[in-house]
Short mmCIF file of C-alpha atoms (C1' of nucleotides) and ligand atoms in Angstrom, two decimals:
data_model
loop_
_atom_site.label_atom_id
_atom_site.label_comp_id
_atom_site.label_asym_id
_atom_site.label_seq_id
_atom_site.Cartn_x
_atom_site.Cartn_y
_atom_site.Cartn_z
CA MET B 85 93.85 116.79 111.61
CA THR B 86 95.37 119.84 110.08
CA ARG B 87 94.77 120.09 106.34
CA ARG B 88 97.75 119.64 103.99
CA HIS B 89 98.38 120.66 100.46
CA SER B 90 98.56 118.36 97.50
CA THR B 91 99.02 118.33 93.69
CA GLN B 92 95.69 116.61 93.33
CA LYS B 93 93.84 119.12 95.34
CA GLY B 94 95.08 121.85 93.19
CA MET B 95 94.01 120.17 90.09
CA ILE B 96 90.56 119.58 91.51
CA LYS B 97 90.25 123.33 92.14
CA ASP B 98 91.45 124.10 88.65
CA ALA B 99 88.95 121.58 87.02
CA LEU B 100 86.11 123.15 88.96
CA ALA B 101 86.98 126.47 87.68
CA ARG B 102 87.24 125.19 84.18
CA LEU B 103 84.11 123.07 83.97
CA ASP B 104 80.52 124.22 84.52
CA HIS B 105 78.91 122.75 87.73
CA PRO B 106 80.54 119.37 87.14
CA THR B 107 79.87 116.27 88.92
CA ALA B 108 82.60 114.36 90.70
CA ALA B 109 82.93 111.92 87.68
CA GLU B 110 83.49 114.76 85.34
CA VAL B 111 86.17 116.31 87.53
CA TYR B 112 87.81 112.94 87.66
CA GLU B 113 87.73 112.52 83.86
CA GLU B 114 89.00 116.23 83.27
CA ILE B 115 91.93 115.60 85.46
CA ARG B 116 92.73 112.12 84.12
CA LYS B 117 93.61 113.72 80.78
CA ILE B 118 96.72 115.26 82.25
CA TYR B 119 97.07 113.16 85.37
CA PRO B 120 95.91 109.62 84.68
CA GLN B 121 96.73 108.10 87.85
CA ILE B 122 94.30 110.27 90.01
CA SER B 123 91.85 108.14 92.02
CA LEU B 124 88.10 108.82 91.99
CA GLY B 125 88.32 108.37 95.64
CA THR B 126 90.64 111.24 95.94
CA VAL B 127 88.15 113.56 93.85
CA TYR B 128 85.25 112.61 96.18
CA ARG B 129 87.36 113.01 99.38
CA ASN B 130 88.50 116.51 98.42
CA LEU B 131 85.13 117.62 96.96
CA ASN B 132 83.62 116.50 100.41
CA LEU B 133 86.23 118.26 102.47
CA MET B 134 85.95 121.46 100.44
CA ALA B 135 82.12 121.36 100.67
CA GLY B 136 82.34 120.76 104.42
CA ASP B 137 84.80 123.86 104.86
CA GLY B 138 82.23 126.04 102.87
CA GLU B 139 85.03 126.33 100.03
CA ILE B 140 82.73 125.25 97.34
CA LEU B 141 78.97 124.40 96.97
CA ARG B 142 77.37 121.10 96.58
CA LEU B 143 74.32 120.86 94.37
CA PRO B 144 72.02 117.98 94.89
CA PHE B 145 69.88 116.84 92.10
CA SER B 146 67.14 114.21 92.34
CA GLY B 147 68.02 110.91 91.01
CA ALA B 148 71.24 112.28 89.55
CA PRO B 149 74.85 112.76 90.89
CA ASP B 150 75.61 115.90 93.05
CA ARG B 151 77.31 118.64 91.27
CA PHE B 152 79.82 121.07 92.63
CA ASP B 153 80.21 124.90 92.30
CA PRO B 154 83.39 127.05 93.11
CA ASN B 155 81.19 130.14 93.22
CA VAL B 156 80.10 130.27 97.01
CA ARG B 157 78.32 133.72 96.46
CA GLU B 158 74.69 133.46 97.21
CA HIS B 159 72.92 132.38 93.94
CA PHE B 160 70.61 129.79 92.75
CA HIS B 161 70.39 127.21 90.09
CA VAL B 162 67.97 126.35 87.29
CA MET B 163 68.04 123.23 85.37
CA CYS B 164 66.36 122.95 81.92
CA SER B 165 64.27 119.69 82.00
CA ARG B 166 64.75 119.45 77.97
CA CYS B 167 68.46 119.71 77.66
CA GLY B 168 69.83 119.53 81.07
CA ARG B 169 71.85 122.58 81.10
CA ILE B 170 72.29 124.36 84.43
CA PHE B 171 72.06 128.11 84.77
CA ASP B 172 73.13 130.47 87.37
CA THR B 173 70.79 133.20 88.77
CA ASN B 174 72.89 136.34 89.16
CA HIS B 175 72.98 138.98 92.02
CA THR B 176 69.70 140.44 90.83
CA ILE B 177 67.57 138.03 92.83
CA PRO B 178 66.57 140.24 95.84
CA PRO B 179 68.01 138.53 98.82
CA GLY B 180 64.97 140.01 100.84
CA LEU B 181 62.82 137.59 99.19
CA ILE B 182 64.74 134.46 100.63
CA THR B 183 64.60 136.13 104.18
CA GLN B 184 60.87 136.48 103.80
CA ILE B 185 60.42 132.86 102.95
CA ASP B 186 62.86 131.74 105.70
CA HIS B 187 60.62 133.81 108.26
CA ALA B 188 57.48 132.36 106.97
CA VAL B 189 58.82 128.83 107.32
CA GLU B 190 60.27 129.46 110.81
CA ALA B 191 56.87 131.10 111.78
CA CYS B 192 54.84 128.02 111.00
CA THR B 193 57.28 125.22 111.97
CA GLY B 194 59.30 126.58 114.77
CA VAL B 195 62.45 125.42 112.90
CA LYS B 196 65.18 127.91 112.81
CA VAL B 197 66.19 127.88 109.07
CA GLU B 198 70.04 127.59 108.62
CA SER B 199 70.22 126.68 104.91
CA ARG B 200 68.05 125.95 102.07
CA VAL B 201 68.06 123.89 98.81
CA MET B 202 66.45 125.74 96.04
CA ILE B 203 66.67 124.25 92.55
CA PHE B 204 64.40 125.41 89.88
CA LYS B 205 63.43 123.41 86.76
CA GLY B 206 61.88 124.61 83.57
CA ILE B 207 62.59 125.13 79.93
CA CYS B 208 65.64 127.23 78.86
CA ALA B 209 65.39 129.75 76.16
CA ALA B 210 67.06 127.71 73.46
CA CYS B 211 64.64 124.82 74.14
CA GLN B 212 61.60 127.01 74.06
CA PRO B 213 59.47 126.06 71.02
CA ALA B 214 60.36 128.46 68.26
CA GLY B 215 58.34 131.76 68.08
CA GLN B 216 57.78 131.93 71.85
CA THR B 217 59.56 133.98 74.50
CA MET F 270 49.15 100.70 79.09
CA THR F 271 45.95 101.50 81.05
CA ARG F 272 46.42 101.51 84.76
CA ARG F 273 44.96 98.52 86.84
CA HIS F 274 44.28 98.15 90.46
CA SER F 275 45.91 95.86 92.84
CA THR F 276 45.93 94.93 96.62
CA GLN F 277 49.56 96.17 97.01
CA LYS F 278 48.89 99.54 95.47
CA GLY F 279 46.03 99.99 97.89
CA MET F 280 48.41 98.99 100.70
CA ILE F 281 51.07 101.55 99.62
CA LYS F 282 48.53 104.38 99.59
CA ASP F 283 47.40 103.28 103.16
CA ALA F 284 51.04 103.13 104.30
CA LEU F 285 51.84 106.51 102.95
CA ALA F 286 48.76 107.94 104.79
CA ARG F 287 49.84 106.25 107.98
CA LEU F 288 53.54 107.20 107.99
CA ASP F 289 55.16 110.60 108.06
CA HIS F 290 56.99 111.24 104.65
CA PRO F 291 58.40 107.85 104.47
CA THR F 292 61.15 106.41 102.28
CA ALA F 293 60.35 103.51 99.90
CA ALA F 294 62.10 101.22 102.24
CA GLU F 295 59.89 102.40 105.13
CA VAL F 296 56.85 101.80 103.25
CA TYR F 297 58.00 98.36 102.28
CA GLU F 298 58.69 97.39 105.92
CA GLU F 299 55.42 98.88 107.02
CA ILE F 300 53.42 96.69 104.62
CA ARG F 301 55.52 93.61 105.17
CA LYS F 302 54.07 93.46 108.81
CA ILE F 303 50.83 92.56 107.29
CA TYR F 304 51.68 91.31 103.84
CA PRO F 305 55.11 89.69 104.10
CA GLN F 306 55.41 88.76 100.49
CA ILE F 307 55.33 92.21 98.97
CA SER F 308 58.43 93.06 97.00
CA LEU F 309 60.37 96.27 97.32
CA GLY F 310 60.40 96.50 93.61
CA THR F 311 56.56 96.86 93.60
CA VAL F 312 56.80 99.45 96.13
CA TYR F 313 59.34 101.42 94.13
CA ARG F 314 57.48 100.84 90.91
CA ASN F 315 54.10 102.18 92.32
CA LEU F 316 55.78 105.03 94.02
CA ASN F 317 57.23 106.11 90.86
CA LEU F 318 53.91 105.57 88.94
CA MET F 319 52.05 107.65 91.54
CA ALA F 320 54.70 110.47 91.63
CA GLY F 321 54.53 110.51 87.77
CA ASP F 322 50.82 110.83 87.79
CA GLY F 323 51.01 113.69 90.33
CA GLU F 324 49.12 111.58 92.73
CA ILE F 325 51.81 111.91 95.54
CA LEU F 326 54.96 113.90 95.87
CA ARG F 327 58.60 112.95 95.68
CA LEU F 328 60.76 114.75 98.16
CA PRO F 329 64.54 114.46 97.17
CA PHE F 330 67.12 114.80 100.08
CA SER F 331 70.80 115.23 99.48
CA GLY F 332 72.76 111.97 100.09
CA ALA F 333 69.53 110.23 101.51
CA PRO F 334 66.79 108.20 100.07
CA ASP F 335 63.79 110.03 98.60
CA ARG F 336 60.63 110.44 100.54
CA PHE F 337 57.03 110.48 99.62
CA ASP F 338 54.22 112.60 100.63
CA PRO F 339 50.39 111.86 99.87
CA ASN F 340 49.70 115.53 100.47
CA VAL F 341 49.99 117.24 97.13
CA ARG F 342 48.73 120.60 98.23
CA GLU F 343 51.53 123.18 97.75
CA HIS F 344 53.58 123.24 100.91
CA PHE F 345 57.22 122.94 101.72
CA HIS F 346 59.48 120.79 104.00
CA VAL F 347 62.06 121.66 106.59
CA MET F 348 64.29 118.95 108.05
CA CYS F 349 65.99 119.18 111.48
CA SER F 350 69.70 118.90 111.09
CA ARG F 351 69.87 117.63 114.58
CA CYS F 352 67.04 114.98 114.91
CA GLY F 353 66.41 114.40 111.13
CA ARG F 354 62.59 114.96 111.68
CA ILE F 355 60.66 116.58 108.64
CA PHE F 356 58.04 119.35 109.23
CA ASP F 357 55.45 120.55 106.81
CA THR F 358 54.85 124.22 106.24
CA ASN F 359 51.09 125.00 106.29
CA HIS F 360 48.99 127.16 103.89
CA THR F 361 50.21 130.29 105.70
CA ILE F 362 53.24 130.57 103.33
CA PRO F 363 52.27 133.36 101.05
CA PRO F 364 52.12 131.82 97.58
CA GLY F 365 52.92 135.24 96.31
CA LEU F 366 56.45 134.98 97.45
CA ILE F 367 57.06 131.74 95.45
CA THR F 368 55.69 133.66 92.30
CA GLN F 369 58.03 136.57 93.01
CA ILE F 370 61.01 134.19 93.14
CA ASP F 371 60.03 132.33 90.02
CA HIS F 372 59.75 135.66 88.21
CA ALA F 373 63.15 136.77 89.29
CA VAL F 374 64.66 133.57 88.20
CA GLU F 375 63.09 133.70 84.87
CA ALA F 376 64.18 137.34 84.39
CA CYS F 377 67.93 136.68 84.96
CA THR F 378 68.02 133.19 83.30
CA GLY F 379 65.58 133.15 80.49
CA VAL F 380 64.18 129.80 81.78
CA LYS F 381 60.50 129.53 82.13
CA VAL F 382 60.22 127.94 85.60
CA GLU F 383 57.94 125.03 85.83
CA SER F 384 58.85 123.46 89.26
CA ARG F 385 61.08 123.99 92.13
CA VAL F 386 62.75 121.83 94.92
CA MET F 387 62.87 123.89 98.15
CA ILE F 388 63.86 122.16 101.16
CA PHE F 389 64.97 123.97 104.23
CA LYS F 390 67.39 122.64 107.04
CA GLY F 391 67.62 124.17 110.41
CA ILE F 392 67.04 123.21 114.15
CA CYS F 393 63.67 122.33 115.39
CA ALA F 394 62.03 123.62 118.41
CA ALA F 395 62.57 120.41 120.45
CA CYS F 396 66.31 120.35 119.51
CA GLN F 397 66.89 124.02 120.26
CA PRO F 398 69.15 124.41 123.37
CA ALA F 399 67.20 124.86 126.50
CA GLY F 400 66.13 128.39 127.24
CA GLN F 401 65.91 129.83 123.67
CA THR F 402 62.99 130.21 121.42
"C1'" DT T 272 118.67 119.21 107.00
"C1'" DT T 273 117.01 115.15 108.93
"C1'" DA T 274 113.31 112.53 111.03
"C1'" DA T 275 109.08 111.53 113.39
"C1'" DA T 276 104.16 112.10 112.92
"C1'" DT T 277 100.57 111.78 110.27
"C1'" DA T 278 97.34 113.60 106.29
"C1'" DA T 279 96.75 112.32 101.85
"C1'" DT T 280 96.93 109.13 97.97
"C1'" DA T 281 95.88 105.07 94.58
"C1'" DG T 282 93.56 101.16 94.10
"C1'" DT T 283 90.13 98.27 95.30
"C1'" DA T 284 86.33 96.47 97.92
"C1'" DA T 285 81.92 97.37 99.94
"C1'" DC T 286 77.61 99.71 100.53
"C1'" DT T 287 72.96 102.04 99.46
"C1'" DA T 288 69.48 103.45 96.71
"C1'" DT T 289 67.29 102.36 92.82
"C1'" DT T 290 66.09 100.19 88.30
"C1'" DA T 291 65.89 96.12 85.10
"C1'" DC T 292 64.70 91.56 84.08
"C1'" DT T 293 61.65 87.46 83.98
"C1'" DA T 294 58.47 83.81 84.54
"C1'" DT T 295 54.20 83.89 86.82
"C1'" DT T 296 49.73 85.75 88.48
"C1'" DA T 297 45.82 88.99 88.61
"C1'" DT T 298 42.77 92.29 86.42
"C1'" DT T 299 40.05 93.88 83.08
"C1'" DA T 300 37.14 94.43 78.95
"C1'" DA T 301 34.87 92.04 75.37
"C1'" DT L 230 34.91 82.74 80.06
"C1'" DT L 231 38.49 83.94 77.83
"C1'" DA L 232 42.33 86.60 75.62
"C1'" DA L 233 45.31 90.43 76.36
"C1'" DT L 234 48.25 92.34 79.13
"C1'" DA L 235 49.41 95.20 83.55
"C1'" DA L 236 51.22 94.01 87.74
"C1'" DT L 237 53.67 91.12 90.75
"C1'" DA L 238 57.73 88.53 93.62
"C1'" DG L 239 62.02 87.31 93.35
"C1'" DT L 240 66.35 88.27 92.08
"C1'" DA L 241 70.13 90.20 89.31
"C1'" DA L 242 72.27 94.38 87.81
"C1'" DT L 243 73.50 99.26 87.97
"C1'" DA L 244 75.02 104.05 89.77
"C1'" DG L 245 76.81 107.01 92.94
"C1'" DT L 246 79.30 107.11 96.65
"C1'" DT L 247 82.08 105.74 100.95
"C1'" DA L 248 85.19 102.50 103.55
"C1'" DC L 249 89.55 100.29 103.73
"C1'" DT L 250 94.58 99.70 103.50
"C1'" DA L 251 99.12 99.68 102.41
"C1'" DT L 252 102.04 103.33 100.54
"C1'" DT L 253 103.73 108.09 99.64
"C1'" DA L 254 103.90 113.04 100.56
"C1'" DT L 255 103.75 117.03 103.48
"C1'" DT L 256 104.56 119.25 107.60
"C1'" DT L 257 106.69 120.58 111.90
"C1'" DA L 258 110.39 120.84 114.81
"C1'" DA L 259 114.82 118.98 116.50
MN1 LIG X 792 76.43 128.20 90.30
MN1 LIG X 793 54.53 117.15 103.45
ZN1 LIG X 794 67.33 123.69 77.38
ZN1 LIG X 795 65.05 118.26 115.90
#
DNA sequence: TTAAATAATAGTAACTATTACTATTATTAA
DNA sequence: TTAATAATAGTAATAGTTACTATTATTTAA
């Protein structure tokens, strides 16, 4: 079951870098422009393999397709509930906060936390009603 | 568009209270035992209405059906990645931690956070390898 | 360099969760 | 009571994703 290289795999990585937190379908459409015979199944299979290997992140959204992120550095995501744009948090989020929450969760449930899905929703600056910060 | 009462609606609320963070399908099966003619569409429609009204919570899980929770008090959820059981955090999670994270996210993205999905994954006490806490 | 072993692919079918549609029924307010 | 219409059961349709399969491409080692 050793992993092999393929042209398609390279194109998927390139598309991920070019697009902004794309869905599988968006990756597929992007690649189809230059390589029309690529199959959607190939895109899904590779994204799943990469996410399983920890090479990329999978971002689940309620009632919407998963999105993928080649940036595996610890960061979080905010979606604007008005325009749907997705924003990255940067490294200024204190990692200590996450640890504290993990500990609190472990203390009251007895579950050893290994990962967490944290997706925020709100109104982005551009969508904020004019004259408000 | 004023909301009306119905037998089915009552049964859905009862099933939610009886079951533990059930999916729509689980609510449907539970009710079918005593009211076989209920329709899955009715279960979905009512769960959606209730969640929209803030009367219940919707818990999205990546690649799995949404689950519903009649407990709308602020609390979080941990899923055991071994056995799949879902655990509630209790009121001992300091709400201040959440506020701090919201603020950090707002500071670096400019998005005014209105809600967040926080679902933790780990290994529960029962699934922990024997001889470990 | 071939050649055998098999991972990866394209194309398509199938599946799961959820929503949409529609004719009928039940609830409500006057 | 009855008129207006929200809610329902049953079913069809949709979206996202996975499964299947015959073929192709990559890899390893003779
Ligand atoms: Mn990101
Ligand atoms: Mn709960
Ligand atoms: Zn916006
Ligand atoms: Zn467990």
